[in-house]
XYZ file of C-alpha atoms in Angstrom:
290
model
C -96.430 82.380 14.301
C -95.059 85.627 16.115
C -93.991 86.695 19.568
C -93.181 90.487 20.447
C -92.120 89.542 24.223
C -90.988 86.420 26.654
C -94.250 85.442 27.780
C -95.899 85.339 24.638
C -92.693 82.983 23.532
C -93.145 81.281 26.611
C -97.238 80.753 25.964
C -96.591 79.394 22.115
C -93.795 77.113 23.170
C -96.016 75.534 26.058
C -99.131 75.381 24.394
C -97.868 73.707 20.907
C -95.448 72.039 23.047
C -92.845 73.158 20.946
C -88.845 74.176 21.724
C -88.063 78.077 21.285
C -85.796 76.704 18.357
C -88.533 75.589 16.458
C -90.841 78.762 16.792
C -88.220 81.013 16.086
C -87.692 78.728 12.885
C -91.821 79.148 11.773
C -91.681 82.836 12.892
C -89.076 82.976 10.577
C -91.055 81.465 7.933
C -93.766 83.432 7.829
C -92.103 86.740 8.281
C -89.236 86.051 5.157
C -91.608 83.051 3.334
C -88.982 80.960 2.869
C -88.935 77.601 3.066
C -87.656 75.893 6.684
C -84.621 74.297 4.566
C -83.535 77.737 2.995
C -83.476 79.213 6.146
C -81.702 76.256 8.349
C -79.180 76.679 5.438
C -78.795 80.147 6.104
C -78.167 79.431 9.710
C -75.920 76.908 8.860
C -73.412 79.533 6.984
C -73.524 81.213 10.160
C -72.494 78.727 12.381
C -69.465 78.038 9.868
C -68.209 81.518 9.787
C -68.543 81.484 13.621
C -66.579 78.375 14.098
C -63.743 79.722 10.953
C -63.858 82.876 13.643
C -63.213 80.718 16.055
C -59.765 78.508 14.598
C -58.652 81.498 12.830
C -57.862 83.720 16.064
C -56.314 80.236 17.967
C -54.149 79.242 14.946
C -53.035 82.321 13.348
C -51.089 85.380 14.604
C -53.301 88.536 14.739
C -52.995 91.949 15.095
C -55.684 94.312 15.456
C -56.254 97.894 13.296
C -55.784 100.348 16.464
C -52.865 97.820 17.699
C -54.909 97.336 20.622
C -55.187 93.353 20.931
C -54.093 89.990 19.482
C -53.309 87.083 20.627
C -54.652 87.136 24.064
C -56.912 84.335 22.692
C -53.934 82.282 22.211
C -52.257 83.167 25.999
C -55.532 81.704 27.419
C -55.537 78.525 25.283
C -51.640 77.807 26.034
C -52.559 78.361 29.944
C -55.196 75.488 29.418
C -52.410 73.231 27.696
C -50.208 73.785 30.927
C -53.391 71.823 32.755
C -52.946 74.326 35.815
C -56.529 76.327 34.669
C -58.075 78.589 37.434
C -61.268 77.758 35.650
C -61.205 74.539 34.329
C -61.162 72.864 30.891
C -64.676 74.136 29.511
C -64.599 77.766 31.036
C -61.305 78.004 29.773
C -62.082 77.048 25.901
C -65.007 79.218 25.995
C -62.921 82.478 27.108
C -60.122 81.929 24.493
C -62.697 81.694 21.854
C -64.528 84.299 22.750
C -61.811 86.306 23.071
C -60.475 85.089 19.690
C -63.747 86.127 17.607
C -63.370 90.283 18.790
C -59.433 90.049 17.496
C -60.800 88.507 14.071
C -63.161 91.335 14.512
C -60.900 93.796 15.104
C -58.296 93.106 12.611
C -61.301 93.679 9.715
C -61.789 89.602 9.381
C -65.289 88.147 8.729
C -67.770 87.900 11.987
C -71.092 87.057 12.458
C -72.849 89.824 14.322
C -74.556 88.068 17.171
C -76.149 90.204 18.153
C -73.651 92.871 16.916
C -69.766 93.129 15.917
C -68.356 94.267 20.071
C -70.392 91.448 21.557
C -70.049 88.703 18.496
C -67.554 85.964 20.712
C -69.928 85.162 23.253
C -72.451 83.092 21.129
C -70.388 81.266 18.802
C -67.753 80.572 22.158
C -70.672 79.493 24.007
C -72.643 77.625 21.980
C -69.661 75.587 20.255
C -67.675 75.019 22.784
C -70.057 73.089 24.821
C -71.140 71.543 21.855
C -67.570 69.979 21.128
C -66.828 69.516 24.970
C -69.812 67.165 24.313
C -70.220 65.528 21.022
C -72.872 67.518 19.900
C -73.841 67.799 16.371
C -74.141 70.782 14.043
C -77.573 70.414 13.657
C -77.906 70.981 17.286
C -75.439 74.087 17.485
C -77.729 75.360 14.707
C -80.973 74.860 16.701
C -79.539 76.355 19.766
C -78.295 79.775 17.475
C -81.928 80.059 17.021
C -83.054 79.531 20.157
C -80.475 82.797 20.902
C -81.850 84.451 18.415
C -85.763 84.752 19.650
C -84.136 85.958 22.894
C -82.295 88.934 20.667
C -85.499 89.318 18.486
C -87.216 90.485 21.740
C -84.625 92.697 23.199
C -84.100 94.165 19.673
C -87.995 95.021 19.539
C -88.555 96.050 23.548
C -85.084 97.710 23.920
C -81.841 98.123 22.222
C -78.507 95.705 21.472
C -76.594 98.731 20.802
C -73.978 100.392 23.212
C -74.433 103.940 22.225
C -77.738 103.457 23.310
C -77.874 101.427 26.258
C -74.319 100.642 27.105
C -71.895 97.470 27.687
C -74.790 95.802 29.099
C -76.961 95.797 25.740
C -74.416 94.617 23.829
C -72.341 91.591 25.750
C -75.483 91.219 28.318
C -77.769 91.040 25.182
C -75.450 88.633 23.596
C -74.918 86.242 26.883
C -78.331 86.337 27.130
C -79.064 84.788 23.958
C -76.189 82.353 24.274
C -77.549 81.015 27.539
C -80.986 80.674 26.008
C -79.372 78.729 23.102
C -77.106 76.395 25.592
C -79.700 75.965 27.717
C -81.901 74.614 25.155
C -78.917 72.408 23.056
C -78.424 70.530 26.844
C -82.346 69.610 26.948
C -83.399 72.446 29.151
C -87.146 73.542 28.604
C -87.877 76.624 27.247
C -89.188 78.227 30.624
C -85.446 77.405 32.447
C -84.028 79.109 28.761
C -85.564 82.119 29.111
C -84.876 82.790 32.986
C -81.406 81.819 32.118
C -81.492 85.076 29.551
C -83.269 86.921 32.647
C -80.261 86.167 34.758
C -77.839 87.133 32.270
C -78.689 90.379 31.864
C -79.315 90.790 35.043
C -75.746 90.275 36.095
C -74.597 92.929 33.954
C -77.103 95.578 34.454
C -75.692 98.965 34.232
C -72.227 98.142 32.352
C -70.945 101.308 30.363
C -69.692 101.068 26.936
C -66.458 103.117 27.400
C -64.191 101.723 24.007
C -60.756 102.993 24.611
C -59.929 105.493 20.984
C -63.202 104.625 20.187
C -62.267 101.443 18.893
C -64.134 98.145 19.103
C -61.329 95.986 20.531
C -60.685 97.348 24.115
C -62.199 96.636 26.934
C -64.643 94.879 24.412
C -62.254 92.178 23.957
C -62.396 91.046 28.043
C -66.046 91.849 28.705
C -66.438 88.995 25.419
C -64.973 87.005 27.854
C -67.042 87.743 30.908
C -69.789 87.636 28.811
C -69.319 83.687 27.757
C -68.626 83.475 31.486
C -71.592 84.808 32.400
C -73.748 83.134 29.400
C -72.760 79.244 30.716
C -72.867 80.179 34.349
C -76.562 81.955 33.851
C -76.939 78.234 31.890
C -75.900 76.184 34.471
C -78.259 77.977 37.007
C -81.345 77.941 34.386
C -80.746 74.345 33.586
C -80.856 73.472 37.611
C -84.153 75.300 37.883
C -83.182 78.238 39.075
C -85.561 80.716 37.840
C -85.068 84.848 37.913
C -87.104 86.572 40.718
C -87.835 89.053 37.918
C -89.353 87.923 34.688
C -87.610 88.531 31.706
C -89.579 90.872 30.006
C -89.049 93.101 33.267
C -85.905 92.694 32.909
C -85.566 93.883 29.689
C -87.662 96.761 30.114
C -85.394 97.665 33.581
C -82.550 96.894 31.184
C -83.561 99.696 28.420
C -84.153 102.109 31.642
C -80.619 101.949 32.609
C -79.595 102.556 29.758
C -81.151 105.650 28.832
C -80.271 106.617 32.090
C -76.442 106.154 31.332
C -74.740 109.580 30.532
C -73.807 110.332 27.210
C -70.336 109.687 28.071
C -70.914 106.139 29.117
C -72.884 105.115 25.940
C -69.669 104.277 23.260
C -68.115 107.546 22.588
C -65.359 107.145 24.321
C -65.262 110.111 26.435
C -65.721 108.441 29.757
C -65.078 105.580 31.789
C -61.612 103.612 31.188
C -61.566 105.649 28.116
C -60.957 108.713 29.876
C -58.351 107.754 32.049
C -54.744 108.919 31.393
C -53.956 105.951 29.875
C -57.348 105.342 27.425
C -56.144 109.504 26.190
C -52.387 108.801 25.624
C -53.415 105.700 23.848
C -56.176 107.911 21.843
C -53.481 109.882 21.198
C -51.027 107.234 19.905
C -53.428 105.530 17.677
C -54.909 108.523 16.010
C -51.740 110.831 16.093
C-alpha cells in the first residue's frame, strides 16, 4: 500500500473504497512493519502533546527566547470571552490556539512538528478545535492527523515543507493544507473534496516569503499560524461544499515547489529580506542579538 502523489491517493481510496485515514494507516504499516495498534498509539502521543500545546499557551504566562511574542494567544481568547468576535466563536478558538502552539514553540516547550516547528499551530488548532466545537472523539482527531499527514507525505516527496527552500508558503500553506485534508475528512467529507481542499490551501498562499524577523522562529511566524488555521477551515468549508480546485493538486504542488525556487535567496528564511529587513526587523536584530 503506497502512494507517491494525489491521484494515486485518490485511485487507492476510490477503488478499495477506503478513507485517506485508513491508507495512510496501511502505508504506514508496510513501510515501518508495525502493527496498526503500535502505530495509532504513536499517533495518539501526538495528538496529546498537541492538545498539552494547546492549554499550556491559554493558561500559562509565556515568554518567548528572542522576547518576540507571548501571550497574544491569550488577547485573542479574552476578545472571544467579551462575545463581541469579528470572527465568530470557532474561527476565534482556532486562531488563539494556533497562535498559542508557536509561543510554546518559541519559548523551547515541547511541539509536535506538523509538518515542521514555524508552521506546527495550524494542525493541532484546526483539527481540535472543531473537534471540541463538536463532540468529536479522540479517535476521530487521530484519524483526521493522518489523513493530514498523506497530504504532507506527498508534498514532502514532490516538493519541500521547508521555508529556506520554498518559503512561508511551504511551511504554513503545507501545514493548512494538511489540516484541511484532515478536517475535511473528521466532518465526513470524501476523500476527493479532502484533497481539493489541500489544493485550495496552498493555493491561497502561493508565493508567501519566509522573512523571520532576527532569524527567529516566532515573528511573523506566529500570525501567518493564524492565517494559516484560517485558511485550513475556510479551504474546509469550501472542499466539504463541493467546491473542487480548478487545478489538481498535484499541479499545485508542483507550481508550489516552482515558486519557491523561484523566491530569492533573501525571501527563503534568512532573514535578510522582507519584514525582516525593514528598519524595524534590523533594530530588533540588533536588540536581540546585541
Amino acid at each position: 500500500m503506497n502512494f507517491t502523489n494525489g491521484k494515486e491517493l485518490l485511485d487507492i481510496c476510490e477503488k478499495q473504497n477506503k478513507t485517506i485515514y485508513e491508507v495512510c494507516i496501511e502505508r504506514e504499516m508496510d513501510l515501518t512493519s508495525k502493527t496498526r495498534e503500535e502505530i495509532i498509539e504513536r499517533m495518539s502521543h501526538s495528538l496529546e502533546i498537541m492538545k498539552n500545546s494547546i492549554n499550556k499557551s491559554l493558561t500559562e504566562d509565556i515568554k518567548s527566547v528572542g522576547g518576540l511574542i507571548g501571550g497574544e494567544a491569550k488577547l485573542i481568547k479574552n476578545r472571544l470571552e467579551t462575545g463581541k468576535t469579528v470572527c465568530g466563536s470557532l474561527m476565534s478558538k482556532a486562531i488563539s490556539a494556533a497562535m498559542g502552539v508557536l509561543e510554546v514553540n518559541a519559548s523551547m516547550g515541547l511541539i509536535v512538528a506538523a509538518p515542521t516547528a514555524g508552521s506546527c499551530g495550524i494542525l493541532p488548532a484546526a483539527i481540535i478545535t472543531v473537534a471540541n466545537e463538536y463532540g468529536l472523539s479522540d479517535e476521530d482527531m487521530i484519524n483526521a492527523i493522518f489523513a493530514g499527514s498523506a497530504i504532507g507525505a506527498i508534498i514532502t516527496r514532490n516538493a519541500t515543507v521547508a521555508g529556506a527552500e520554498g518559503g512561508c508558503q511551504a511551511e504554513t500553506g503545507s501545514a493548512a493544507a494538511m489540516a484541511a485534508a484532515g478536517v475535511v475528512e473528521m466532518m465526513g467529507g470524501t476523500p476527493r473534496q479532502a484533497i481539493h481542499a489541500a489544493a485550495t490551501t496552498l493555493k491561497n498562499v502561493m508565493g508567501l516569503v519566509c522573512d523571520p524577523i532576527a532569524g527567529l522562529v516566532e515573528a511573523p511566524c506566529q500570525k501567518r499560524n493564524a492565517i494559516g488555521v484560517a485558511n485550513a477551515l475556510i479551504s474546509a468549508e469550501m472542499g466539504l461544499a463541493g467546491v473542487e480546485s480548478i487545478i489538481p493538486f498535484d499541479e499545485v504542488v508542483e507550481a508550489m515547489y516552482k515558486v519557491g525556487k523561484a523566491l530569492p535567496m533573501e525571501l527563503r528564511e534568512t532573514a535578510l529580506g522582507g519584514v525582516a529587513a525593514t528598519c524595524t526587523g534590523c533594530s530588533i536584530t540588533k536588540r536581540v542579538f546585541g
